[in-house]
Coordinates of C-alpha atoms and ligand atoms in Angstrom, one line a residue:
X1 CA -29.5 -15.3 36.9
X2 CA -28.1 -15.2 33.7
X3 CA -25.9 -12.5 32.7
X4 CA -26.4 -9.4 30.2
X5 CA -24.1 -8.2 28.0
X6 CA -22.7 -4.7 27.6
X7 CA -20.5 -2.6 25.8
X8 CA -17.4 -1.9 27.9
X9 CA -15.1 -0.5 25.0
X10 CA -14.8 0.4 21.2
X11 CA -12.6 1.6 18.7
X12 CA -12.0 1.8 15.1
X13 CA -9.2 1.7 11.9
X14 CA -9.7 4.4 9.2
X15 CA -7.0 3.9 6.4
X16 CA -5.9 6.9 5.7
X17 CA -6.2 7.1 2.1
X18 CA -9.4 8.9 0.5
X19 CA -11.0 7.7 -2.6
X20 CA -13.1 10.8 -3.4
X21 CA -16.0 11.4 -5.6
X22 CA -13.3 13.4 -7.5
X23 CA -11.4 10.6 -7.8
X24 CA -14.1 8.5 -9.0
X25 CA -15.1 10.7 -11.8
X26 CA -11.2 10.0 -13.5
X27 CA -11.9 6.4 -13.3
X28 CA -15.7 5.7 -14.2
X29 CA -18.4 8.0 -16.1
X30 CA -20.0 9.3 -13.0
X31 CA -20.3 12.9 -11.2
X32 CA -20.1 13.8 -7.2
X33 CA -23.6 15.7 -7.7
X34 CA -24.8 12.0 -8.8
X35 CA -23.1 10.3 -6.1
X36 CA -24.2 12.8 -2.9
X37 CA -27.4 12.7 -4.1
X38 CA -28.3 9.3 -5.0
X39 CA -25.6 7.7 -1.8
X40 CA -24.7 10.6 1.1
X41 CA -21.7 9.4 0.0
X42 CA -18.3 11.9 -0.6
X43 CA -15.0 10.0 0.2
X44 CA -14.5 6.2 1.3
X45 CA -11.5 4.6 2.9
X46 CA -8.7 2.8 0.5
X47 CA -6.3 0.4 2.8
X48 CA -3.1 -0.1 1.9
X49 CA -2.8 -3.4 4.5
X50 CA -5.1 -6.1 4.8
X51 CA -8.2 -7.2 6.6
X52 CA -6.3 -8.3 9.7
X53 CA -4.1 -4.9 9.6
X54 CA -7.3 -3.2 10.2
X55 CA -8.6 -5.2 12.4
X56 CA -5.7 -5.5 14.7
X57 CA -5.5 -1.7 15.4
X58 CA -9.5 -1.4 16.1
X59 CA -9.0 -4.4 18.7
X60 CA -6.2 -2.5 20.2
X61 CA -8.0 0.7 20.5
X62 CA -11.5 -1.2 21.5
X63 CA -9.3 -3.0 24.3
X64 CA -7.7 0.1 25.8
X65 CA -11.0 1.6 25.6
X66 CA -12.1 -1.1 27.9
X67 CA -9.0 -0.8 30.4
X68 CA -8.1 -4.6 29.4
X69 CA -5.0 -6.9 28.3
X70 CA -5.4 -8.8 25.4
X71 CA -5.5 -12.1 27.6
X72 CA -8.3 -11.2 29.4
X73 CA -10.3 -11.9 26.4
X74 CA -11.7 -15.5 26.4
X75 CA -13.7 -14.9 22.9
X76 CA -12.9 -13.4 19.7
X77 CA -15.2 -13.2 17.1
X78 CA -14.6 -11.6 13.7
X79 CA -16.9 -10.2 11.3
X80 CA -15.9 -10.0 7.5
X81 CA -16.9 -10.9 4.2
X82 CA -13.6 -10.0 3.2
X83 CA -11.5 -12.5 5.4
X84 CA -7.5 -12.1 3.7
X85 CA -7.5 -16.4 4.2
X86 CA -9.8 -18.9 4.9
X87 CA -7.9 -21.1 7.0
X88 CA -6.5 -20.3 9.7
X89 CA -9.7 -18.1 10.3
X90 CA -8.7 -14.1 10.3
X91 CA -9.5 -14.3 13.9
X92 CA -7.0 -16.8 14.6
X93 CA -4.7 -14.6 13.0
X94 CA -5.4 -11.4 15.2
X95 CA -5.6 -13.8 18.1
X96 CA -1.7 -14.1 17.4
X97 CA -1.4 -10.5 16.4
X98 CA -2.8 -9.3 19.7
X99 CA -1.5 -12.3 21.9
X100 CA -5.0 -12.8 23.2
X101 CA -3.7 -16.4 23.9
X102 CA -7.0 -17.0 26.5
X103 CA -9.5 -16.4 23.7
X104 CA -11.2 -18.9 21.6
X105 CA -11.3 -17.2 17.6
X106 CA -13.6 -17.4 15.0
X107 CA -14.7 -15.9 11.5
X108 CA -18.1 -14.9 11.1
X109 CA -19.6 -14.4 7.5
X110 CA -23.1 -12.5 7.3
X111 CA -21.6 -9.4 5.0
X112 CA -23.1 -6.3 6.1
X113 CA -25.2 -7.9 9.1
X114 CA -22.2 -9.4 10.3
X115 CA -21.8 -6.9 13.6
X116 CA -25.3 -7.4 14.7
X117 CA -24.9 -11.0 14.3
X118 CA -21.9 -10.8 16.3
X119 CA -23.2 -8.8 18.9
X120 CA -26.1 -11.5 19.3
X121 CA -23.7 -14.6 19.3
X122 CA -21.3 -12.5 21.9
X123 CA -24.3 -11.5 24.0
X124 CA -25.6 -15.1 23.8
X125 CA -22.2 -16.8 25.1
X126 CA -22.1 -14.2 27.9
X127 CA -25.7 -15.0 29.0
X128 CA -25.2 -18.9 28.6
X129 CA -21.9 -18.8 30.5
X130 CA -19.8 -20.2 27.6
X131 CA -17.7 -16.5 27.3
X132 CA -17.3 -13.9 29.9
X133 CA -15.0 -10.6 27.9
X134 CA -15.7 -11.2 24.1
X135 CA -14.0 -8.8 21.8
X136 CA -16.0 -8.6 18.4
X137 CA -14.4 -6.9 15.3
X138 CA -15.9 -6.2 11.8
X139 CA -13.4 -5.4 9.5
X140 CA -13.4 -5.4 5.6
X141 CA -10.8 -4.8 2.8
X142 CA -13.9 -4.5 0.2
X143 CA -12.0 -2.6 -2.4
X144 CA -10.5 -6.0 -3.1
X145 CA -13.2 -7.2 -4.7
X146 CA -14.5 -3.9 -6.2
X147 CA -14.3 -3.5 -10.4
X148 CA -13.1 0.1 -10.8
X149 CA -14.5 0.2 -14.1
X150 CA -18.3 -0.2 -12.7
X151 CA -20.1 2.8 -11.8
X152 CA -22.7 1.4 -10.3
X153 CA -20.8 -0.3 -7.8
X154 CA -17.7 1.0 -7.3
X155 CA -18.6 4.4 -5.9
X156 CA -20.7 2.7 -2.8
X157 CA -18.0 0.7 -0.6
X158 CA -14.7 1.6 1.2
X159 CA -12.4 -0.4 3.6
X160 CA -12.1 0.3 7.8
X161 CA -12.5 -1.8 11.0
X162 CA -14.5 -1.5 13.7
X163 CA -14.1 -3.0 17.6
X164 CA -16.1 -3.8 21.2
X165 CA -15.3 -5.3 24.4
X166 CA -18.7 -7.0 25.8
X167 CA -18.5 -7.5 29.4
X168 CA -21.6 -9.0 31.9
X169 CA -23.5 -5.9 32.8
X170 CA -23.4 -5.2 36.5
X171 CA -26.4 -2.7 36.3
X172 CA -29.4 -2.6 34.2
X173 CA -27.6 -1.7 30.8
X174 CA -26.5 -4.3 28.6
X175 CA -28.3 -6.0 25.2
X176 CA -32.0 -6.2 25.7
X177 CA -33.5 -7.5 22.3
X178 CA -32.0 -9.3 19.1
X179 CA -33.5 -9.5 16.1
X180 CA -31.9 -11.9 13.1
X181 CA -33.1 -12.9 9.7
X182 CA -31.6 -14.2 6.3
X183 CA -33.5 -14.7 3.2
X184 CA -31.4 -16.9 1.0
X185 CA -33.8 -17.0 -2.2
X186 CA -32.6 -13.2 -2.4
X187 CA -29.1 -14.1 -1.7
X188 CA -28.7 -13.5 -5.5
X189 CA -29.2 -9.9 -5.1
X190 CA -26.2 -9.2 -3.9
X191 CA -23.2 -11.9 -4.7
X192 CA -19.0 -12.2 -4.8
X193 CA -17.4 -15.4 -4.8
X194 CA -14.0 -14.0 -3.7
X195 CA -11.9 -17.2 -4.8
X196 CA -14.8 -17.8 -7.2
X197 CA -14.0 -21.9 -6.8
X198 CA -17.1 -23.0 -6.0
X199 CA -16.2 -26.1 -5.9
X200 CA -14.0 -26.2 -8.9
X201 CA -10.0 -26.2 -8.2
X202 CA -8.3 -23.7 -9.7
X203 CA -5.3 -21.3 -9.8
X204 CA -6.8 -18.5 -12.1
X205 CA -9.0 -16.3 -11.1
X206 CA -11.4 -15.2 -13.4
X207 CA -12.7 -11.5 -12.9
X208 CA -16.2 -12.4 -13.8
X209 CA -16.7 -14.6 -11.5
X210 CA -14.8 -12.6 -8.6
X211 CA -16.1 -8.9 -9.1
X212 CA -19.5 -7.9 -7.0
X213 CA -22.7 -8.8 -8.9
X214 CA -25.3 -6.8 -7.8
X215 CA -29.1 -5.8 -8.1
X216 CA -28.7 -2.4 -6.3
X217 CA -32.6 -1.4 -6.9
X218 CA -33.4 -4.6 -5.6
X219 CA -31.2 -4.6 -2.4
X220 CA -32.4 -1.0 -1.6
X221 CA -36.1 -2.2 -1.2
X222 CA -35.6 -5.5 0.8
X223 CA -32.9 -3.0 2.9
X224 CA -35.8 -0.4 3.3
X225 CA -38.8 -2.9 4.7
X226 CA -36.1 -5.1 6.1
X227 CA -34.9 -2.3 8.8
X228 CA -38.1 -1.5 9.7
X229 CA -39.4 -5.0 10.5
X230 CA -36.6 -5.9 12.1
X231 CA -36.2 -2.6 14.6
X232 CA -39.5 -3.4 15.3
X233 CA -39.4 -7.0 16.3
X234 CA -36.0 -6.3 18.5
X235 CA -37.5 -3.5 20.3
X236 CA -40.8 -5.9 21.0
X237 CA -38.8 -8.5 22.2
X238 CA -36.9 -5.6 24.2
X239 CA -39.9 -4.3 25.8
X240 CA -39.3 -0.9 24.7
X241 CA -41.2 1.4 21.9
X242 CA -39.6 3.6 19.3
X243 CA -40.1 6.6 21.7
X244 CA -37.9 5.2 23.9
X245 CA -35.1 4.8 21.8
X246 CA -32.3 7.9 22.3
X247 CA -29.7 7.0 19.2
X248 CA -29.9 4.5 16.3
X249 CA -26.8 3.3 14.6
X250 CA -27.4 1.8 11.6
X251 CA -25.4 0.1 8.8
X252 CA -23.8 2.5 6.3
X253 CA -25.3 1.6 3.3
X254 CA -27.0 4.5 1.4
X255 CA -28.0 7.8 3.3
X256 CA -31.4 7.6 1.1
X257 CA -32.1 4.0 2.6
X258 CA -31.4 5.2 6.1
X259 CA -33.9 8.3 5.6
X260 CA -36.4 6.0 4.2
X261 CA -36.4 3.5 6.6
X262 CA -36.5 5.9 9.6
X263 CA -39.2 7.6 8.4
X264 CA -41.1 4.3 8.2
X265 CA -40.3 4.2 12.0
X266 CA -41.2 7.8 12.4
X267 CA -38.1 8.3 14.1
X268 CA -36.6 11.8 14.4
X269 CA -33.2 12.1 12.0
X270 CA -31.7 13.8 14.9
X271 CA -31.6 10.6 16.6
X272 CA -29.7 8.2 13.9
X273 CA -26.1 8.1 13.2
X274 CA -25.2 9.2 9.9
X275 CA -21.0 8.9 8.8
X276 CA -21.6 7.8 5.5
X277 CA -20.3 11.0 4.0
X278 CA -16.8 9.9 4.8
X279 CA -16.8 6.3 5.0
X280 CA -19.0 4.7 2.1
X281 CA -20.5 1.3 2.8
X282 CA -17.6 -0.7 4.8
X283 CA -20.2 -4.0 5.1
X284 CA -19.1 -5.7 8.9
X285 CA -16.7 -2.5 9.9
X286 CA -19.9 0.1 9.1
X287 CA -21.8 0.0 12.5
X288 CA -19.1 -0.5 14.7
X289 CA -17.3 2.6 13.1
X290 CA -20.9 4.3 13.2
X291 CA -20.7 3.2 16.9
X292 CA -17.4 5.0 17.9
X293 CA -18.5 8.4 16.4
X294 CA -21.6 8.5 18.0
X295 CA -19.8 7.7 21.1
X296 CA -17.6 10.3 20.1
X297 CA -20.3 13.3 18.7
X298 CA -22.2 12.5 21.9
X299 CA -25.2 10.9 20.3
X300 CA -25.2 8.1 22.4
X301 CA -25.2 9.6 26.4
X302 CA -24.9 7.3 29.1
X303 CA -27.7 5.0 30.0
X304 CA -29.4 5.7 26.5
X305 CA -31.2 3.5 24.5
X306 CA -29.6 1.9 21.7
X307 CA -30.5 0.5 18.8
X308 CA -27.9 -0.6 16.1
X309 CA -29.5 -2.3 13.2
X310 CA -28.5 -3.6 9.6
X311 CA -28.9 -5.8 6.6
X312 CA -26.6 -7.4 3.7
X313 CA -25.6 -9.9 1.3
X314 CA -27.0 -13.2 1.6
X315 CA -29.5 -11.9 2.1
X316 CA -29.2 -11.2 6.4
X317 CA -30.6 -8.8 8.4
X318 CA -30.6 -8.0 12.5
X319 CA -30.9 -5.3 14.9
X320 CA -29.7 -5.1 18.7
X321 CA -31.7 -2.9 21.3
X322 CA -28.9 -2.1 24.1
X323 CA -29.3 0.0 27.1
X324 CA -25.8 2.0 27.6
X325 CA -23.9 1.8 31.0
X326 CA -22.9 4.9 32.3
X327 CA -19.5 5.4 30.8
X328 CA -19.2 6.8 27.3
X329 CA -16.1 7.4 27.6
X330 CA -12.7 4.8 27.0
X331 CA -11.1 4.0 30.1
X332 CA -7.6 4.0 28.0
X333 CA -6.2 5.1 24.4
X334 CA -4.2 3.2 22.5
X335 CA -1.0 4.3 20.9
X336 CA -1.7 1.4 17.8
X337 CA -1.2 2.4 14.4
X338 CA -1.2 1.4 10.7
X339 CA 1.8 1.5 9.2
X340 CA 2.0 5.0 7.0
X341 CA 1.3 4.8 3.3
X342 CA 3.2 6.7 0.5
X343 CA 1.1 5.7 -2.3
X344 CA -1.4 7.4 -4.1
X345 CA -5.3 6.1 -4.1
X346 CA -4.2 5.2 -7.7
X347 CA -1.5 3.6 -7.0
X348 CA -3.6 1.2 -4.6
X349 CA -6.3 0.4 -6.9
X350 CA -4.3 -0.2 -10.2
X351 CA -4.0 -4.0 -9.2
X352 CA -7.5 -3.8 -9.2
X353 CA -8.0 -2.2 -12.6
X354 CA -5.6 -4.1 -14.2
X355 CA -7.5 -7.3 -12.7
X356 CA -11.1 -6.4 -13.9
X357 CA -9.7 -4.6 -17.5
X358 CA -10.7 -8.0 -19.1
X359 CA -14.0 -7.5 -18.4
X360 CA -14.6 -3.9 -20.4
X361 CA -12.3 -3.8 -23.1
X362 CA -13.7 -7.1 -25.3
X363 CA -16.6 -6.7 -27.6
X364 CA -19.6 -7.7 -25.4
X365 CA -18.0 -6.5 -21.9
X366 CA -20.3 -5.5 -19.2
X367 CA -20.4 -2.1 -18.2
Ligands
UT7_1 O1 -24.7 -3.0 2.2 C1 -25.7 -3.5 1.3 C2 -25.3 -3.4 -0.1 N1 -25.7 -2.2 -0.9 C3 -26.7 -1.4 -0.8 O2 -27.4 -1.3 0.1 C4 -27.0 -0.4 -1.9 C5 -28.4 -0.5 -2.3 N2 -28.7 0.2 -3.5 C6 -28.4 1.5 -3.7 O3 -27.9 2.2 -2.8 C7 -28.9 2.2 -5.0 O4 -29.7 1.3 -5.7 C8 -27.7 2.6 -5.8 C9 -26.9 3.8 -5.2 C10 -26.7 1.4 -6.1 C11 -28.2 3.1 -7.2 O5 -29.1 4.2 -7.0 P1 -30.5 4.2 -7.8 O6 -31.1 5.5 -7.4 O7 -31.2 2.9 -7.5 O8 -30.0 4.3 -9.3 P2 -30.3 3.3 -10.5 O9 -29.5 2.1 -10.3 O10 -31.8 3.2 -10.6 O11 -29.7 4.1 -11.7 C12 -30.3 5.3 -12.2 C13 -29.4 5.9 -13.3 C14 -29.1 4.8 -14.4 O12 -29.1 5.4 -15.7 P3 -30.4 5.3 -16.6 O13 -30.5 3.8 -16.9 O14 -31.6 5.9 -15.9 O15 -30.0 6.1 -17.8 C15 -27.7 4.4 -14.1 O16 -27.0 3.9 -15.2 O17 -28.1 6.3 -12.8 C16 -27.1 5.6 -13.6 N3 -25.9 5.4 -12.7 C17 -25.0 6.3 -12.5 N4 -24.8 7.6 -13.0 C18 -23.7 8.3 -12.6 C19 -25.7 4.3 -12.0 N5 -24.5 4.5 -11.3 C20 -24.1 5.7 -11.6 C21 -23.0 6.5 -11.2 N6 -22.9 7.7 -11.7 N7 -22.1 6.0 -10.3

């Protein structure tokens, strides 16, 4: 029999310093009416460490959570589109961090799908036999790659990390139905290059090239009929109908996306995880953090059914149907913190501004 996977523990990494819509409106030519309205969105994370930082302390918390040691874990997968270095992978560098000297590491790239993908690989090793205790992170330092001069992108992503332990099921919970999909004639709705190389060797970085291009009108309908289609197709291969589902967590993207989308599935707002207000768009770290607080807020009660679902650059998409086990509750806290910050939100994004200045003060600049 081949085994099912289940979520045995969770946990997450807020930075602690707030970029609010306040904030915003001294950098960029917007308003927080605009911005609550048009997003959910009030406040986003700012981190003050890196991708790994974050990452580390939601692995620490997600493993406490599941009563184990870092070398119990024989997998580590982690999910960014924001990796700090390329090689080693970020996961072999929290696979040092943490000690979790039994685990095999990788990086996983599908930006804002990059959790569900995760969950479907970890889920997939546990039922093939090749992992038994995978710990799957999605953490992002997106802010990195932000231009604080650009309204319309700026105001929609913030930084966190998010953490699971996935264990073989010994009941009848576990991951039920996957649903994964990638469009990458669409790819160009939503693009940054990071090193912005491609190919081309280089030492300068040129903030064009490394800031987020983005179409968001387009990105909001492929999200909209993306969700749907997808929910649908992992709850068929699940079994299970949308009545049956007790909690949805899905990615963090714009409040208005996740409205439309589950009324498209008819399904009753009570019953979906909105933290947007305080989070923004975190790409990889967004349903994972979603996760935790609707573990926390109760959403999710034990043996529920769960369905997490999102879609990103690339373009990817996916959704997971999960039947909880009966604990909802961590086994163990951990005492893991980031180290505290003294600076200002301005103080952490005036790198940033500096970087992308180029860009809006020459004749011709985009705006
Ligand atoms: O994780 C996946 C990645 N991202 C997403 O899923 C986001 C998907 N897209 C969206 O969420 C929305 O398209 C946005 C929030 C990005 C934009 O909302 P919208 O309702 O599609 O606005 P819009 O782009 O159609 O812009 C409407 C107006 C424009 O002015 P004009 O041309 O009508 O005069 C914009 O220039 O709003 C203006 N605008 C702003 N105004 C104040 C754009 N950004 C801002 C801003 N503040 N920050």
């Amino acid at each position: 029999m081949t085994a099912r996977a289940t979520f045995t523990g969770w946990g997450k990494c807020v930075p602690p310093v707030k970029l609010t819509n306040a904030d915003l409106e001294q950098l960029v030519d917007t308003d927080n009416d605009w911005i609550v309205e048009r997003t959910g969105i009030r406040e986003r994370g700012i981190s003050h460490v890196e991708t790994t930082d974050l990452a580390e302390v939601a692995a620490l918390r997600a493993l406490a959570a599941a009563g184990l040691e870092p070398a119990d874990i024989d997998m580590l997968i982690l999910a960014t589109v924001t990796p700090e270095i390329t090689c080693p992978s970020n996961a072999c560098v929290l696979q040092e961090r943490l000690g979790a000297t039994n685990a095999a590491a990788f990086d996983l790239n599908a930006a804002c799908s990059g959790w569900i993908y995760g969950t479907a690989a970890a889920a997939s090793m546990i039922a093939g036999g090749v992992a038994e205790r995978v710990l799957l992170v999605g953490a992002e330092k997106l802010h990195w790659v932000m231009d604080y001069w650009d309204r319309s992108t700026c105001i929609l992503f913030g930084d966190g990390a998010g953490a699971a332990v996935l264990e073989p099921s010994q009941g009848g919970d576990g991951v039920l139905g996957t649903d994964l999909g990638a469009d990458g004639a669409a790819g160009r709705t939503m693009v940054f290059p990071t090193l912005g190389t491609r190919g081309r060797l280089s030492s300068v970085r040129d903030p064009f090239v490394h800031r987020l291009h983005f179409d968001g009108r387009a990105v909001f309908k492929i999200a909209v009929q993306g969700i749907e289609k997808s929910v649908r197709r992992a709850l068929d291969q699940a079994g299970l109908s949308l009545a049956e589902v007790d909690a949805v967590i899905p990615h963090q993207a714009n409040e208005r996306i996740i409205a439309a989308a589950g009324r498209r599935l008819g399904l009753d707002p009570d019953r979906v995880m909105l933290n947007i207000a305080t989070h923004g768009n975190s790409a990889a770290a967004s349903v994972p953090m979603a996760m935790c607080d609707a573990l926390e807020s109760g959403l999710v009660q034990p043996g529920a059914i769960v369905v997490q679902t999102a879609f990103g650059g690339g373009v990817t998409w996916g959704s997971t149907v999960a039947r909880w086990g009966e604990r909802t509750t961590p086994l163990g806290t951990s005492d893991a913190e980031l180290p505290p910050c003294n600076d200002t939100v301005f103080d952490l994004l005036a790198a940033n501004r500096d970087f992308y200045a180029p860009l809006h003060h020459r004749e011709g600049a985009v705006r």
